[in-house]
GROMACS .gro file of C-alpha atoms in nm:
model
  299
    1MET     CA    1   0.368  -0.800   2.989
    2ALA     CA    2   0.526  -0.765   3.331
    3GLU     CA    3   0.694  -1.077   3.472
    4MET     CA    4   0.519  -1.232   3.772
    5SER     CA    5   0.846  -1.340   3.935
    6PHE     CA    6   0.674  -1.422   4.266
    7LEU     CA    7   0.490  -1.710   4.094
    8PRO     CA    8   0.760  -1.980   4.109
    9ALA     CA    9   0.814  -2.150   3.775
   10ALA     CA   10   0.887  -2.477   3.953
   11ASP     CA   11   0.561  -2.477   4.149
   12ALA     CA   12   0.392  -2.816   4.130
   13ALA     CA   13   0.097  -2.846   3.896
   14GLY     CA   14  -0.228  -2.803   4.082
   15THR     CA   15  -0.101  -2.549   4.336
   16PRO     CA   16  -0.278  -2.211   4.339
   17ALA     CA   17   0.028  -2.039   4.190
   18ALA     CA   18   0.049  -2.290   3.904
   19ARG     CA   19  -0.322  -2.262   3.829
   20ILE     CA   20  -0.307  -1.883   3.834
   21ALA     CA   21  -0.006  -1.882   3.602
   22ALA     CA   22  -0.185  -2.120   3.363
   23SER     CA   23  -0.497  -1.903   3.366
   24LEU     CA   24  -0.297  -1.589   3.292
   25ALA     CA   25  -0.106  -1.761   3.012
   26ALA     CA   26  -0.426  -1.888   2.852
   27ARG     CA   27  -0.573  -1.538   2.849
   28SER     CA   28  -0.261  -1.340   2.756
   29GLY     CA   29  -0.155  -1.447   2.409
   30PHE     CA   30  -0.027  -1.185   2.166
   31ASP     CA   31   0.082  -1.247   1.807
   32PRO     CA   32   0.265  -0.949   1.653
   33ALA     CA   33   0.260  -1.118   1.312
   34THR     CA   34  -0.115  -1.054   1.294
   35LYS     CA   35  -0.075  -0.684   1.379
   36LEU     CA   36   0.045  -0.363   1.223
   37ARG     CA   37   0.228  -0.106   1.431
   38LEU     CA   38  -0.012   0.188   1.422
   39MET     CA   39   0.187   0.507   1.371
   40VAL     CA   40   0.122   0.880   1.387
   41SER     CA   41   0.404   1.116   1.284
   42GLY     CA   42   0.654   0.832   1.314
   43LEU     CA   43   0.547   0.736   1.667
   44GLN     CA   44   0.375   0.408   1.757
   45VAL     CA   45   0.038   0.462   1.923
   46GLY     CA   46  -0.112   0.115   1.883
   47TRP     CA   47  -0.106  -0.244   1.758
   48LEU     CA   48  -0.372  -0.262   1.486
   49PRO     CA   49  -0.503  -0.612   1.402
   50ARG     CA   50  -0.462  -0.680   1.032
   51ALA     CA   51  -0.827  -0.788   1.014
   52HIS     CA   52  -0.929  -0.447   1.148
   53ALA     CA   53  -0.696  -0.276   0.902
   54GLY     CA   54  -0.899  -0.438   0.626
   55ILE     CA   55  -1.219  -0.290   0.770
   56LEU     CA   56  -1.061   0.055   0.796
   57ARG     CA   57  -0.929   0.044   0.441
   58GLY     CA   58  -1.286  -0.006   0.325
   59MET     CA   59  -1.373   0.328   0.483
   60GLY     CA   60  -1.112   0.520   0.282
   61GLY     CA   61  -0.850   0.771   0.390
   62VAL     CA   62  -0.797   0.621   0.735
   63LEU     CA   63  -0.472   0.431   0.678
   64GLY     CA   64  -0.163   0.476   0.466
   65PRO     CA   65   0.015   0.189   0.289
   66ASP     CA   66   0.185  -0.085   0.489
   67GLU     CA   67   0.556  -0.032   0.554
   68ARG     CA   68   0.805  -0.302   0.649
   69LEU     CA   69   1.030  -0.209   0.942
   70ALA     CA   70   1.385  -0.321   1.014
   71ASP     CA   71   1.273  -0.555   1.294
   72GLY     CA   72   1.055  -0.748   1.052
   73THR     CA   73   0.724  -0.606   1.173
   74ALA     CA   74   0.497  -0.395   0.957
   75ALA     CA   75   0.366  -0.047   1.027
   76VAL     CA   76   0.087   0.170   0.895
   77ALA     CA   77   0.016   0.541   0.934
   78LEU     CA   78  -0.313   0.646   1.093
   79LEU     CA   79  -0.493   0.935   0.919
   80PRO     CA   80  -0.213   1.033   0.678
   81GLY     CA   81  -0.239   1.391   0.566
   82ARG     CA   82  -0.401   1.513   0.885
   83ASP     CA   83  -0.131   1.692   1.074
   84ASP     CA   84  -0.287   1.854   1.378
   85PHE     CA   85  -0.466   1.748   1.695
   86ASN     CA   86  -0.808   1.888   1.608
   87ALA     CA   87  -0.820   1.746   1.256
   88ARG     CA   88  -0.715   1.401   1.373
   89SER     CA   89  -0.957   1.408   1.667
   90ALA     CA   90  -1.252   1.508   1.448
   91ALA     CA   91  -1.169   1.233   1.199
   92LEU     CA   92  -1.135   0.974   1.475
   93GLN     CA   93  -1.464   1.074   1.633
   94ALA     CA   94  -1.640   1.027   1.299
   95LEU     CA   95  -1.457   0.696   1.250
   96ALA     CA   96  -1.555   0.570   1.595
   97ARG     CA   97  -1.919   0.654   1.531
   98GLN     CA   98  -1.908   0.472   1.197
   99LEU     CA   99  -1.749   0.167   1.360
  100ALA     CA  100  -2.019   0.169   1.629
  101ASP     CA  101  -2.301   0.209   1.376
  102THR     CA  102  -2.171  -0.088   1.176
  103GLY     CA  103  -2.135  -0.307   1.486
  104HIS     CA  104  -1.755  -0.321   1.498
  105VAL     CA  105  -1.730  -0.156   1.841
  106ARG     CA  106  -1.970  -0.163   2.134
  107GLY     CA  107  -2.011  -0.006   2.474
  108TRP     CA  108  -2.004   0.360   2.370
  109ARG     CA  109  -1.882   0.562   2.672
  110ASP     CA  110  -1.886   0.930   2.569
  111GLU     CA  111  -1.537   0.937   2.719
  112LEU     CA  112  -1.224   1.043   2.534
  113PHE     CA  113  -0.893   0.858   2.553
  114ALA     CA  114  -0.563   1.006   2.440
  115VAL     CA  115  -0.396   0.878   2.124
  116THR     CA  116  -0.034   0.893   2.233
  117PRO     CA  117   0.293   0.694   2.234
  118ALA     CA  118   0.340   0.745   2.611
  119LEU     CA  119   0.164   0.892   2.911
  120ASP     CA  120   0.418   1.174   2.938
  121ALA     CA  121   0.406   1.255   2.565
  122PRO     CA  122   0.164   1.507   2.411
  123ALA     CA  123  -0.148   1.342   2.271
  124VAL     CA  124  -0.169   1.352   1.892
  125ALA     CA  125  -0.550   1.316   1.906
  126VAL     CA  126  -0.835   1.192   2.122
  127VAL     CA  127  -1.080   0.913   2.044
  128GLU     CA  128  -1.397   0.766   2.192
  129ARG     CA  129  -1.293   0.507   2.448
  130ALA     CA  130  -1.507   0.233   2.292
  131ALA     CA  131  -1.287   0.235   1.980
  132ALA     CA  132  -0.952   0.208   2.161
  133ARG     CA  133  -0.923  -0.172   2.161
  134PHE     CA  134  -1.048  -0.204   1.803
  135LEU     CA  135  -0.754   0.018   1.703
  136GLY     CA  136  -0.520  -0.150   1.954
  137LEU     CA  137  -0.428   0.187   2.106
  138LEU     CA  138  -0.199   0.228   2.403
  139THR     CA  139  -0.422   0.311   2.699
  140PHE     CA  140  -0.368   0.380   3.068
  141ALA     CA  141  -0.548   0.279   3.386
  142SER     CA  142  -0.521   0.307   3.763
  143HIS     CA  143  -0.588   0.002   3.982
  144MET     CA  144  -0.589  -0.013   4.360
  145ASN     CA  145  -0.560  -0.299   4.606
  146GLY     CA  146  -0.785  -0.227   4.903
  147ILE     CA  147  -0.595  -0.384   5.192
  148VAL     CA  148  -0.699  -0.474   5.545
  149ASP     CA  149  -0.383  -0.582   5.728
  150GLY     CA  150  -0.465  -0.771   6.044
  151GLY     CA  151  -0.127  -0.936   6.080
  152MET     CA  152   0.009  -1.264   5.950
  153GLY     CA  153  -0.093  -1.615   6.046
  154ALA     CA  154  -0.456  -1.554   6.140
  155GLN     CA  155  -0.787  -1.630   5.976
  156PRO     CA  156  -0.928  -1.378   5.723
  157GLU     CA  157  -1.133  -1.206   5.993
  158GLY     CA  158  -0.816  -1.111   6.180
  159GLY     CA  159  -0.539  -1.167   5.926
  160PRO     CA  160  -0.449  -1.000   5.598
  161ALA     CA  161  -0.740  -0.951   5.361
  162LEU     CA  162  -0.826  -0.753   5.051
  163TRP     CA  163  -1.148  -0.591   4.942
  164ILE     CA  164  -1.233  -0.679   4.580
  165SER     CA  165  -1.523  -0.579   4.357
  166ARG     CA  166  -1.737  -0.763   4.105
  167ARG     CA  167  -1.793  -0.583   3.778
  168SER     CA  168  -2.153  -0.510   3.684
  169PRO     CA  169  -2.307  -0.762   3.442
  170ALA     CA  170  -2.394  -0.462   3.225
  171LYS     CA  171  -2.027  -0.369   3.168
  172ALA     CA  172  -1.914  -0.389   2.804
  173VAL     CA  173  -1.576  -0.536   2.907
  174ASP     CA  174  -1.539  -0.836   3.142
  175PRO     CA  175  -1.894  -0.825   3.278
  176GLY     CA  176  -1.947  -1.002   3.610
  177MET     CA  177  -1.578  -1.073   3.670
  178TRP     CA  178  -1.391  -0.994   3.989
  179ASP     CA  179  -1.172  -0.684   3.983
  180ASN     CA  180  -0.951  -0.485   4.216
  181LEU     CA  181  -1.140  -0.276   4.469
  182VAL     CA  182  -1.089   0.024   4.242
  183ALA     CA  183  -0.995   0.013   3.874
  184GLY     CA  184  -1.054   0.268   3.603
  185GLY     CA  185  -0.934   0.380   3.263
  186MET     CA  186  -0.751   0.710   3.242
  187PRO     CA  187  -0.929   0.967   3.024
  188HIS     CA  188  -0.746   1.233   2.827
  189GLY     CA  189  -0.632   1.516   3.051
  190SER     CA  190  -0.619   1.310   3.370
  191ASP     CA  191  -0.325   1.148   3.548
  192PRO     CA  192  -0.284   0.825   3.747
  193LEU     CA  193  -0.358   0.965   4.095
  194ALA     CA  194  -0.642   1.192   3.985
  195THR     CA  195  -0.799   0.899   3.801
  196LEU     CA  196  -0.765   0.682   4.109
  197VAL     CA  197  -0.915   0.937   4.349
  198ARG     CA  198  -1.215   0.986   4.121
  199GLU     CA  199  -1.270   0.614   4.074
  200CYS     CA  200  -1.231   0.550   4.449
  201GLU     CA  201  -1.529   0.770   4.523
  202GLU     CA  202  -1.743   0.648   4.231
  203GLU     CA  203  -1.677   0.276   4.262
  204SER     CA  204  -1.633   0.224   4.634
  205GLY     CA  205  -1.738   0.538   4.821
  206ILE     CA  206  -1.382   0.606   4.939
  207PRO     CA  207  -1.357   0.978   5.022
  208PRO     CA  208  -1.082   1.180   4.851
  209ASP     CA  209  -0.892   1.250   5.173
  210LEU     CA  210  -0.854   0.874   5.231
  211ALA     CA  211  -0.788   0.793   4.863
  212GLN     CA  212  -0.508   1.050   4.847
  213GLY     CA  213  -0.314   0.828   5.087
  214ALA     CA  214  -0.283   0.544   4.836
  215GLN     CA  215   0.075   0.430   4.782
  216ALA     CA  216   0.205   0.400   4.426
  217HIS     CA  217   0.382   0.075   4.333
  218GLY     CA  218   0.486   0.116   3.972
  219VAL     CA  219   0.336   0.012   3.641
  220ILE     CA  220   0.234  -0.324   3.495
  221GLU     CA  221   0.206  -0.344   3.117
  222VAL     CA  222  -0.059  -0.565   2.960
  223LEU     CA  223  -0.040  -0.660   2.592
  224ARG     CA  224  -0.280  -0.928   2.474
  225ASP     CA  225  -0.516  -1.026   2.196
  226LEU     CA  226  -0.888  -0.993   2.260
  227PRO     CA  227  -1.195  -1.075   2.049
  228GLU     CA  228  -1.257  -0.701   2.012
  229GLY     CA  229  -0.897  -0.617   1.924
  230VAL     CA  230  -0.592  -0.560   2.146
  231GLN     CA  231  -0.551  -0.457   2.506
  232TRP     CA  232  -0.227  -0.262   2.524
  233GLU     CA  233  -0.247  -0.095   2.862
  234GLN     CA  234  -0.014   0.049   3.120
  235VAL     CA  235  -0.171  -0.014   3.461
  236TYR     CA  236  -0.062   0.214   3.745
  237VAL     CA  237  -0.064   0.011   4.066
  238TYR     CA  238  -0.167   0.146   4.405
  239ASP     CA  239  -0.225   0.001   4.752
  240LEU     CA  240  -0.452   0.163   5.009
  241LEU     CA  241  -0.456   0.045   5.369
  242LEU     CA  242  -0.822   0.067   5.472
  243PRO     CA  243  -0.956   0.112   5.825
  244PRO     CA  244  -1.071  -0.225   5.967
  245GLY     CA  245  -1.432  -0.108   5.991
  246PHE     CA  246  -1.450   0.040   5.641
  247THR     CA  247  -1.711  -0.105   5.404
  248PRO     CA  248  -1.710   0.007   5.040
  249HIS     CA  249  -2.030   0.127   4.872
  250ASN     CA  250  -2.063   0.166   4.496
  251GLN     CA  251  -2.190   0.502   4.372
  252ASP     CA  252  -2.200   0.475   3.992
  253GLY     CA  253  -2.366   0.138   3.922
  254GLU     CA  254  -2.054  -0.016   3.769
  255VAL     CA  255  -1.992  -0.255   4.060
  256SER     CA  256  -2.245  -0.521   4.154
  257GLU     CA  257  -2.075  -0.648   4.471
  258HIS     CA  258  -1.786  -0.585   4.708
  259ARG     CA  259  -1.629  -0.869   4.904
  260ARG     CA  260  -1.365  -0.880   5.178
  261VAL     CA  261  -1.156  -1.193   5.127
  262GLY     CA  262  -0.855  -1.353   5.292
  263VAL     CA  263  -0.552  -1.458   5.093
  264ALA     CA  264  -0.653  -1.823   5.046
  265ALA     CA  265  -0.998  -1.729   4.915
  266LEU     CA  266  -0.842  -1.468   4.689
  267LEU     CA  267  -0.601  -1.723   4.542
  268ALA     CA  268  -0.894  -1.955   4.475
  269ILE     CA  269  -1.080  -1.681   4.286
  270MET     CA  270  -0.774  -1.610   4.072
  271SER     CA  271  -0.702  -1.981   4.021
  272ALA     CA  272  -1.052  -2.022   3.876
  273GLY     CA  273  -0.991  -1.744   3.622
  274ALA     CA  274  -1.278  -1.547   3.775
  275MET     CA  275  -1.077  -1.225   3.808
  276THR     CA  276  -0.977  -1.006   3.514
  277VAL     CA  277  -0.624  -1.046   3.379
  278ASP     CA  278  -0.508  -0.698   3.478
  279ALA     CA  279  -0.664  -0.721   3.824
  280THR     CA  280  -0.503  -1.063   3.877
  281MET     CA  281  -0.162  -0.919   3.795
  282VAL     CA  282  -0.215  -0.620   4.024
  283THR     CA  283  -0.334  -0.845   4.308
  284LEU     CA  284  -0.041  -1.085   4.272
  285ASP     CA  285   0.194  -0.789   4.274
  286ALA     CA  286   0.057  -0.681   4.614
  287LEU     CA  287   0.063  -1.030   4.762
  288GLY     CA  288   0.422  -1.081   4.649
  289ARG     CA  289   0.543  -0.745   4.778
  290ARG     CA  290   0.381  -0.802   5.117
  291GLY     CA  291   0.502  -1.160   5.157
  292TRP     CA  292   0.145  -1.292   5.170
  293LEU     CA  293   0.163  -1.541   4.887
  294GLY     CA  294   0.312  -1.809   5.110
  295ALA     CA  295   0.045  -1.745   5.374
  296GLY     CA  296  -0.218  -1.812   5.112
  297HIS     CA  297  -0.056  -2.144   5.022
  298ARG     CA  298  -0.056  -2.254   5.386
  299ALA     CA  299  -0.414  -2.150   5.455
   0.00000   0.00000   0.00000
């Protein structure tokens, strides 16, 4: 997981930064001893929980034998004997449907994610998105801070503020939590900017010509245990400076509310653990880069 160096380690307990750090830590545990490195053709594509490996072994032919690696971790091959993209993809689609039918995965999306060791590497297969966290697959997403910069030292109406969105209560993952203005998983065949432009229009009614002006600010990696498996995700971070009069409007039903908030209110939301882990990290990244974290403390 990326270091949040702009959250001072020496911050006194009870400050917004300390509460945010505690909330992130409480929600970001990862124990490699309870995982198997999930491998395809010698490349790691996921962190498979051992409990889920037991379920898959009951389905037959999905996993090879465990193998101990030099670093002390264990690895397992996914779909041994299937050596091409189409064969693996067909087997994974059948596996995902079986996992859904038996209640092991939920929130079927009819959306395909790449099975790959890296964004710039060829995919070895595709799989239904709903099964990605069960398998602990490496996934990719684009998140965008929607920024209204009114200058430092003023109240939210005239000072720096961010638009954020509340996830629909019907979402399979993190329902009802606060999120970045735009956030979306990257399907197979897309790229970070194309994913962002599409999600901008669907989630917030931001037209493509405006969305194309988003500024890229690197990647934050998230690796954490979840009840449904593992979130191993590379989040591509963007900022978009929005016109002062712009108001977002959801188009696809996945957002229940948009809110324009000043820095102090935003810190309070994050302190309460009401924002998703990845969105909290992306938001803190923007506040730190722009020198707004101190303004939030003073507000």
